[in-house]
Coordinates of C-alpha atoms in Angstrom, one line a residue:
M140 CA -176.2 -72.8 28.4
I141 CA -173.9 -69.8 28.7
G142 CA -171.4 -69.6 25.8
S143 CA -169.6 -66.3 26.5
V144 CA -169.5 -63.4 28.9
R145 CA -168.8 -59.8 28.2
G146 CA -168.9 -57.2 30.9
R147 CA -166.9 -55.1 33.4
L148 CA -164.1 -56.9 35.2
L149 CA -164.6 -56.6 39.0
D150 CA -161.9 -58.8 40.3
K151 CA -158.9 -61.0 39.3
D152 CA -158.1 -63.7 41.8
P153 CA -154.5 -64.9 41.4
G154 CA -155.8 -68.4 42.1
G155 CA -157.4 -68.4 38.6
E156 CA -160.8 -66.7 38.7
L157 CA -162.3 -63.7 37.1
L158 CA -165.4 -61.9 38.4
I159 CA -167.2 -60.2 35.5
E160 CA -170.3 -58.1 35.9
A161 CA -172.7 -58.4 32.9
G162 CA -176.3 -57.1 33.0
G163 CA -176.1 -56.5 36.7
V164 CA -175.0 -60.1 37.4
G165 CA -171.5 -61.0 38.6
Y166 CA -170.2 -64.1 37.0
R167 CA -167.4 -66.1 38.6
V168 CA -165.3 -67.6 35.8
T169 CA -162.4 -70.1 36.4
V170 CA -159.6 -69.5 33.9
A171 CA -156.2 -70.7 33.0
P172 CA -153.1 -68.6 33.8
S173 CA -152.9 -67.3 30.2
T174 CA -156.4 -66.1 30.2
L175 CA -156.0 -64.5 33.7
A176 CA -152.9 -62.7 32.4
A177 CA -154.7 -61.5 29.2
A178 CA -157.5 -59.9 31.2
G179 CA -157.2 -56.2 31.5
P180 CA -157.2 -54.0 34.6
M181 CA -160.2 -54.0 37.0
G182 CA -163.0 -51.8 35.7
D183 CA -162.2 -52.5 32.0
E184 CA -164.4 -54.5 29.7
C185 CA -163.6 -58.2 29.7
F186 CA -164.7 -60.9 27.3
V187 CA -164.3 -64.7 27.6
Y188 CA -165.6 -67.7 25.8
V189 CA -167.3 -69.9 28.4
H190 CA -167.9 -73.6 29.0
H191 CA -170.8 -74.0 31.3
H192 CA -170.2 -77.1 33.3
V193 CA -173.4 -78.4 35.1
R194 CA -173.4 -81.1 37.7
E195 CA -176.0 -82.2 40.2
D196 CA -174.4 -80.2 43.0
A197 CA -172.8 -77.3 41.0
S198 CA -172.9 -75.0 38.0
D199 CA -169.5 -73.7 37.1
L200 CA -168.1 -71.4 34.4
Y201 CA -164.7 -72.0 32.7
G202 CA -163.5 -69.1 30.6
F203 CA -161.0 -68.8 27.7
A204 CA -159.6 -65.9 25.8
E205 CA -159.7 -67.9 22.5
L206 CA -162.5 -70.0 21.1
D207 CA -160.1 -72.8 20.1
E208 CA -159.1 -73.1 23.7
R209 CA -162.7 -73.8 24.7
R210 CA -163.0 -76.4 21.9
C211 CA -159.9 -78.2 23.1
F212 CA -161.1 -78.0 26.7
E213 CA -164.4 -79.6 25.8
A214 CA -162.5 -82.3 23.8
L215 CA -160.4 -83.0 26.8
L216 CA -163.5 -83.4 29.0
S217 CA -164.8 -86.1 26.7
A218 CA -161.7 -88.2 27.4
H219 CA -161.9 -90.9 29.9
G220 CA -161.3 -89.8 33.5
V221 CA -160.7 -86.1 32.6
G222 CA -162.6 -83.5 34.7
P223 CA -162.5 -79.7 34.3
A224 CA -159.6 -79.1 36.7
L225 CA -157.3 -81.6 34.8
A226 CA -158.5 -80.3 31.4
L227 CA -157.6 -76.8 32.4
A228 CA -154.2 -78.0 33.7
V229 CA -153.5 -79.6 30.4
L230 CA -154.2 -76.4 28.5
S231 CA -152.1 -74.5 30.9
H232 CA -149.1 -76.6 29.9
L233 CA -150.0 -77.4 26.3
P234 CA -151.8 -74.7 24.2
P235 CA -154.2 -76.0 21.5
D236 CA -151.7 -76.5 18.7
E237 CA -149.1 -78.1 20.9
L238 CA -151.8 -80.5 22.3
R239 CA -152.9 -81.4 18.7
R240 CA -149.2 -82.0 17.7
A241 CA -148.7 -84.3 20.7
V242 CA -151.9 -86.3 19.9
A243 CA -151.1 -86.5 16.2
A244 CA -147.6 -87.7 16.9
D245 CA -148.7 -90.2 19.7
D246 CA -146.5 -88.2 22.0
A247 CA -148.0 -89.3 25.3
A248 CA -144.8 -88.1 27.1
A249 CA -145.9 -84.5 26.4
L250 CA -149.0 -85.0 28.5
E251 CA -147.0 -86.6 31.3
L252 CA -145.5 -83.1 31.9
V253 CA -148.8 -82.1 33.3
P254 CA -149.0 -82.6 37.1
G255 CA -151.3 -85.5 37.9
I256 CA -150.9 -87.3 34.6
G257 CA -148.9 -90.5 34.6
A258 CA -147.9 -92.8 31.7
K259 CA -151.0 -95.0 31.7
T260 CA -153.4 -92.0 31.8
S261 CA -151.4 -90.1 29.1
K262 CA -151.6 -93.0 26.7
R263 CA -155.4 -93.4 27.2
M264 CA -155.9 -89.7 26.7
V265 CA -154.0 -89.7 23.4
L266 CA -156.2 -92.6 22.2
D267 CA -159.4 -90.9 23.3
L268 CA -158.4 -87.5 21.7
K269 CA -157.4 -88.9 18.3
S270 CA -161.0 -88.6 17.0
R271 CA -161.9 -85.5 18.9
L272 CA -159.1 -83.1 18.1
G273 CA -158.6 -81.7 14.6
A274 CA -155.3 -81.5 12.8
P275 CA -152.8 -78.9 14.1
E276 CA -153.5 -75.5 12.5
T277 CA -149.9 -74.5 11.8
A278 CA -148.1 -75.7 8.7
G279 CA -145.2 -77.0 10.8
A280 CA -147.4 -79.1 13.0
G281 CA -149.1 -80.6 10.0
A282 CA -145.8 -81.5 8.5
V283 CA -144.7 -83.3 11.7
A284 CA -147.9 -85.4 11.6
A285 CA -147.4 -86.1 7.8
A286 CA -143.8 -87.1 8.3
G287 CA -144.9 -90.4 9.7
D288 CA -144.0 -92.4 12.8
G289 CA -140.3 -91.7 12.5
A290 CA -140.5 -88.0 13.1
G291 CA -143.1 -88.4 15.9
S292 CA -141.0 -91.1 17.6
A293 CA -137.9 -88.9 17.5
V294 CA -139.7 -85.9 18.9
A295 CA -141.0 -88.1 21.8
E296 CA -137.5 -89.5 22.4
V297 CA -136.1 -86.0 22.7
R298 CA -138.7 -85.0 25.2
A299 CA -138.0 -88.1 27.3
A300 CA -134.3 -87.5 27.1
L301 CA -134.7 -83.9 28.3
S302 CA -136.8 -85.1 31.2
Q303 CA -134.2 -87.7 32.2
M304 CA -131.5 -84.9 32.1
G305 CA -133.4 -83.1 34.7
F306 CA -134.8 -80.1 32.8
A307 CA -137.9 -78.6 34.2
P308 CA -141.2 -79.0 32.4
A309 CA -141.3 -75.3 31.4
E310 CA -137.8 -75.6 29.9
I311 CA -138.8 -78.7 28.0
R312 CA -141.9 -77.1 26.6
D313 CA -139.8 -74.1 25.3
A314 CA -137.2 -76.4 23.8
M315 CA -139.7 -78.7 22.2
A316 CA -141.2 -75.8 20.2
A317 CA -137.9 -75.5 18.3
V318 CA -137.6 -79.3 18.0
T319 CA -141.1 -79.6 16.4
I320 CA -140.2 -76.9 13.9
E321 CA -137.0 -78.6 13.0
A322 CA -138.8 -82.0 12.7
A323 CA -141.3 -80.4 10.4
R324 CA -138.5 -78.8 8.2
D325 CA -136.4 -82.0 8.0
G326 CA -138.5 -85.1 8.0
D327 CA -135.4 -87.3 8.1
A328 CA -134.0 -85.7 11.3
D329 CA -133.0 -88.3 13.8
T330 CA -133.2 -88.2 17.6
G331 CA -129.6 -87.1 17.9
A332 CA -130.0 -84.1 15.6
L333 CA -133.2 -83.0 17.2
L334 CA -131.7 -83.4 20.7
R335 CA -128.9 -81.0 19.6
V336 CA -131.5 -78.5 18.5
A337 CA -133.2 -78.7 21.9
L338 CA -129.9 -78.3 23.8
Q339 CA -128.9 -75.3 21.7
E340 CA -132.3 -73.8 22.5
L341 CA -131.8 -74.4 26.2
G342 CA -128.4 -72.8 26.1
P343 CA -125.5 -73.5 28.6
R344 CA -126.6 -75.0 31.9

């Protein structure tokens, strides 16, 4: 199985594909927007960690700039009903540490921000990923998980409130980064306090 590809970048498809020539062979690698953006100009050396997804009718490569992204991608694939396209979409919206935070806090609403994931699917994914994803790597994320159900519930309620207010998924993701840090710093912070942090981060609308 192919685990990584290093070679000359021949093409960058805006739709999410890199063409990398290695050893005289051109490898078509499907990537997330972040990996596509991180790839250098055409002709430069390019390196990606690869998940080689083999089916009866296809053999596809999915590439990642970071090894942790590939690990999370493979954990997502092990969840019920999650295929490569949906797993890549999740990582496009929730980088590895944010995904781990959401799972540790039972924050299914975070996954619902990904197109194609509804309430039922998000709850099932959180359950499936509990045993497959390690603890968040950042100190703040670990503190949120350690703070107990109260902090995780408040964070989830803030996310739901922002969605009901009509903020876009990208705006919510940006605001929730500040909310998570505040929840980690102050384990007693309630929903109202965390919502104020989120609205301050979003600024006047």
